[in-house]
XYZ file of C-alpha atoms in Angstrom:
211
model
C -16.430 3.205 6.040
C -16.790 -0.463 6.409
C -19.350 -3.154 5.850
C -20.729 -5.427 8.255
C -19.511 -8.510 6.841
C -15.894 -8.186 8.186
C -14.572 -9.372 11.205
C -11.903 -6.942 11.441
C -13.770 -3.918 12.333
C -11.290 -2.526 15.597
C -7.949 -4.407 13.959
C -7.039 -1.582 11.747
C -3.436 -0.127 12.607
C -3.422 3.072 14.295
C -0.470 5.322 13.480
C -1.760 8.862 16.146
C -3.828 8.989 18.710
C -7.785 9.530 18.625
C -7.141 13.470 19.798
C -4.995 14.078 16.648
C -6.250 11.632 14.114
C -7.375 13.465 11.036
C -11.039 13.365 9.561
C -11.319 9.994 7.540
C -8.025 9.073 8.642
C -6.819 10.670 5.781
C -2.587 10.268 6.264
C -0.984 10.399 2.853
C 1.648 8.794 1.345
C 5.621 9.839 1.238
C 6.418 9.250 -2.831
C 9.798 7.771 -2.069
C 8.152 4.902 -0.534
C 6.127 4.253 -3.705
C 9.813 4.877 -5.577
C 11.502 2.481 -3.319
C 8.368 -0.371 -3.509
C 8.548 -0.500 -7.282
C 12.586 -0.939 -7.541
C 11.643 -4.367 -5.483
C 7.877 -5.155 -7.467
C 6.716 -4.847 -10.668
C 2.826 -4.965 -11.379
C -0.182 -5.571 -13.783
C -0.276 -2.114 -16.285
C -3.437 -1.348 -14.946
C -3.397 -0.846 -11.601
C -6.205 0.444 -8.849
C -4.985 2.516 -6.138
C -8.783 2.573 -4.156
C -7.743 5.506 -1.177
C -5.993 7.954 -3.717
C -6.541 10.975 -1.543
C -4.317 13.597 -3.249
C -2.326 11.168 -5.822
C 0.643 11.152 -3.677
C 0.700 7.063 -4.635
C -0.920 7.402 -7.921
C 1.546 10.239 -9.210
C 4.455 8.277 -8.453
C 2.750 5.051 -10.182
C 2.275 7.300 -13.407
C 5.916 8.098 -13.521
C 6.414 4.633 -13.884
C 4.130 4.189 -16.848
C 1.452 2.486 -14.996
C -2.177 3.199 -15.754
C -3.723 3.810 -12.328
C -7.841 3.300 -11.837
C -8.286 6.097 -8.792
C -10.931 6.056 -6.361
C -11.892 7.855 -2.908
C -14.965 8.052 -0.306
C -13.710 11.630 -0.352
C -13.449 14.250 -3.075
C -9.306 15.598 -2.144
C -9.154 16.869 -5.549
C -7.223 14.672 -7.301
C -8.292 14.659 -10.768
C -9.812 11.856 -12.257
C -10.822 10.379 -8.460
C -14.085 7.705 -8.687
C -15.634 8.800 -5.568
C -16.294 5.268 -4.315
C -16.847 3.337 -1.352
C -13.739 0.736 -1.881
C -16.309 -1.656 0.209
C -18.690 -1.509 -2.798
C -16.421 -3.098 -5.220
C -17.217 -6.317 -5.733
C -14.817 -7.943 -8.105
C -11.479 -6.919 -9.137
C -9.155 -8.120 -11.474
C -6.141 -5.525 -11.267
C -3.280 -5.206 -8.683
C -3.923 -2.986 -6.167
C -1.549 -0.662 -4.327
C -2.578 1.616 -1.680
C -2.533 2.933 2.101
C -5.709 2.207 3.609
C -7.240 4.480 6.468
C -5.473 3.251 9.450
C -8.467 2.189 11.164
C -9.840 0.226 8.318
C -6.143 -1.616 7.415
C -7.445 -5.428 8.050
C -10.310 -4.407 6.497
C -8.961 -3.433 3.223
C -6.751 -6.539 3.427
C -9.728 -9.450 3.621
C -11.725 -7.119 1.383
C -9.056 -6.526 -1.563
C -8.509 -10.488 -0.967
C -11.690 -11.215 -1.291
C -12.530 -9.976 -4.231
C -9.835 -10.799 -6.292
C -9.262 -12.807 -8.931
C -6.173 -15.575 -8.229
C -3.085 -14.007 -8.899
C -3.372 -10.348 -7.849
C -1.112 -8.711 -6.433
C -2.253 -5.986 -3.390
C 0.548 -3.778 -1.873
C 0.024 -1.895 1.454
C 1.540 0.310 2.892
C 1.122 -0.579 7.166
C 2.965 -0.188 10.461
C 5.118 -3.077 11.221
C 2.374 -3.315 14.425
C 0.512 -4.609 11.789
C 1.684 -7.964 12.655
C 0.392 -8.031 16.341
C -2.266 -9.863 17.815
C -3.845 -12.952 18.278
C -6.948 -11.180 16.287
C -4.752 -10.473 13.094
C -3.064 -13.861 12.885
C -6.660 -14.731 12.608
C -6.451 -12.580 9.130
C -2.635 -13.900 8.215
C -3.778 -17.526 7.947
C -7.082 -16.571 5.713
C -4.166 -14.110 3.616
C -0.766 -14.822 4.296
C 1.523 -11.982 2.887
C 4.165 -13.590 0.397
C 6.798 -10.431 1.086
C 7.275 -7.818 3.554
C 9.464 -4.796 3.163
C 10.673 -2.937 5.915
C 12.641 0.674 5.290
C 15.586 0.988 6.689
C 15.298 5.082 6.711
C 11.592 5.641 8.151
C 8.931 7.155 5.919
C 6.611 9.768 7.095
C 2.081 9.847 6.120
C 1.085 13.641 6.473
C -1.474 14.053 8.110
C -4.692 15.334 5.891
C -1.416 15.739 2.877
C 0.156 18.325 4.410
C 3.624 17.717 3.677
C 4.660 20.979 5.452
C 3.543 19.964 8.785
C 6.237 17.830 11.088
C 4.036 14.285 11.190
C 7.401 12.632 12.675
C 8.515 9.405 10.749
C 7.028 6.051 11.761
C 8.135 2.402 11.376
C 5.721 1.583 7.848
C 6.132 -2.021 5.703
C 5.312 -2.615 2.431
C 2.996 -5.823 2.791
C 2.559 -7.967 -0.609
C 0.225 -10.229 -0.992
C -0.416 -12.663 -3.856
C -4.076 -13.875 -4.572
C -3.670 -17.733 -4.049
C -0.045 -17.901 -2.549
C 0.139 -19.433 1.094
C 3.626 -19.510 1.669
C 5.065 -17.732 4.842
C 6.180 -14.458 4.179
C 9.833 -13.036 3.034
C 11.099 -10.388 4.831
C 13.627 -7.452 2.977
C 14.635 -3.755 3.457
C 14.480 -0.733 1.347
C 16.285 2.087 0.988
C 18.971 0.947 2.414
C 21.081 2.905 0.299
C 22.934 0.017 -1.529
C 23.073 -0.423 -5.038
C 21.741 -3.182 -6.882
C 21.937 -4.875 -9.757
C 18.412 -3.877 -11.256
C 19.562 -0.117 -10.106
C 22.895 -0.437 -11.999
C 21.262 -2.280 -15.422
C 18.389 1.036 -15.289
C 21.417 3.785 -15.498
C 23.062 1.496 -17.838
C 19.690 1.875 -20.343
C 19.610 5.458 -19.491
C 23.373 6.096 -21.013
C 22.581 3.640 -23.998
C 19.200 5.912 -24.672
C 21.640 9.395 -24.389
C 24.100 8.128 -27.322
């Protein structure tokens, strides 16, 4: 995967080593970190989530009553998957929210940039290495993100979906970036446990729909 184009090819962030990597760097995504991004964001009804593997994101998006646009280089299964190299898009006007292949993440960054229309939003979900280098800053001041969210409680990606397999839980962010915002980035934490004011009004509309 890839396209010649970017200058990003060996930037990606690598979560395992090359002995245990999994084909396609297929890792997929815990759902309570999709749970946890969308108490903080909210994002255009239509959105495309362009690594779907098995759902994991998209499922999670769905509950939510988003629409969700799913494509893959590889068949997983999913139903309704586009298989599509995400480097053949060209245009895009939706928000995107995804984890890229790990080896690909800078990649996916300049190329969902790239071809998006001003004011998109693009969520990813990265290793907090993703900030390292001289290389990636490179990237940052092309893109800046406008938000990063670190969890407090570490997430786990299972390797090839498997969530039955012990993958260990790894420092990931939430990195949000806003198609024509340059500002320097805000950093928060989720699932932290606390209760917040969006959290308390939800319940509240919950009881008011039971009476």
């Amino acid at each position: 995967m890839g396209n010649s184009k970017s200058t990003f090819v060996t930037l990606g962030a690598t979560n395992h080593s090359e002995g245990e990597r999994e084909k396609d760097d297929y890792y997929a995504t815990e759902p309570v970190a999709v749970h946890e991004l969308l108490r903080e964001e909210t994002f255009s009804h239509t959105v495309l989530e362009p690594a779907v593997g098995g759902g994991h994101i998209a499922e999670v998006l769905k509950e939510h009553g988003y629409d969700v646009i799913c494509s893959d280089i590889v068949d997983r299964g999913y139903k309704g998957t586009q298989i599509r190299n995400f480097f053949d898009y060209d245009k895009n006007e939706y928000d995107i929210i995804t984890n890229p292949p790990f080896k690909w993440a800078a990649e996916f960054v300049e190329h969902d940039l790239d071809i998006s229309s001003d004011g998109v939003k693009v969520a990813l979900l990265l290793r907090v290495q993703f900030l390292e280098s001289m290389q990636r800053w490179e990237l940052f001041k092309k893109y800046m993100p406008v938000r990063i969210y670190a969890f407090s409680k570490r997430v786990s990606c299972c390797i090839g979906g498997d969530f039955s397999r012990n993958n260990g839980a790894l420092m990931y962010c939430w990195f949000i970036w806003e198609k024509g915002k340059h500002e320097k980035p805000v950093v928060d934490w989720l699932n932290t446990g606390e209760k917040t004011e969006k959290d308390i009004q939800m319940r509240f509309d919950d009881v008011l729909q039971e009476m």
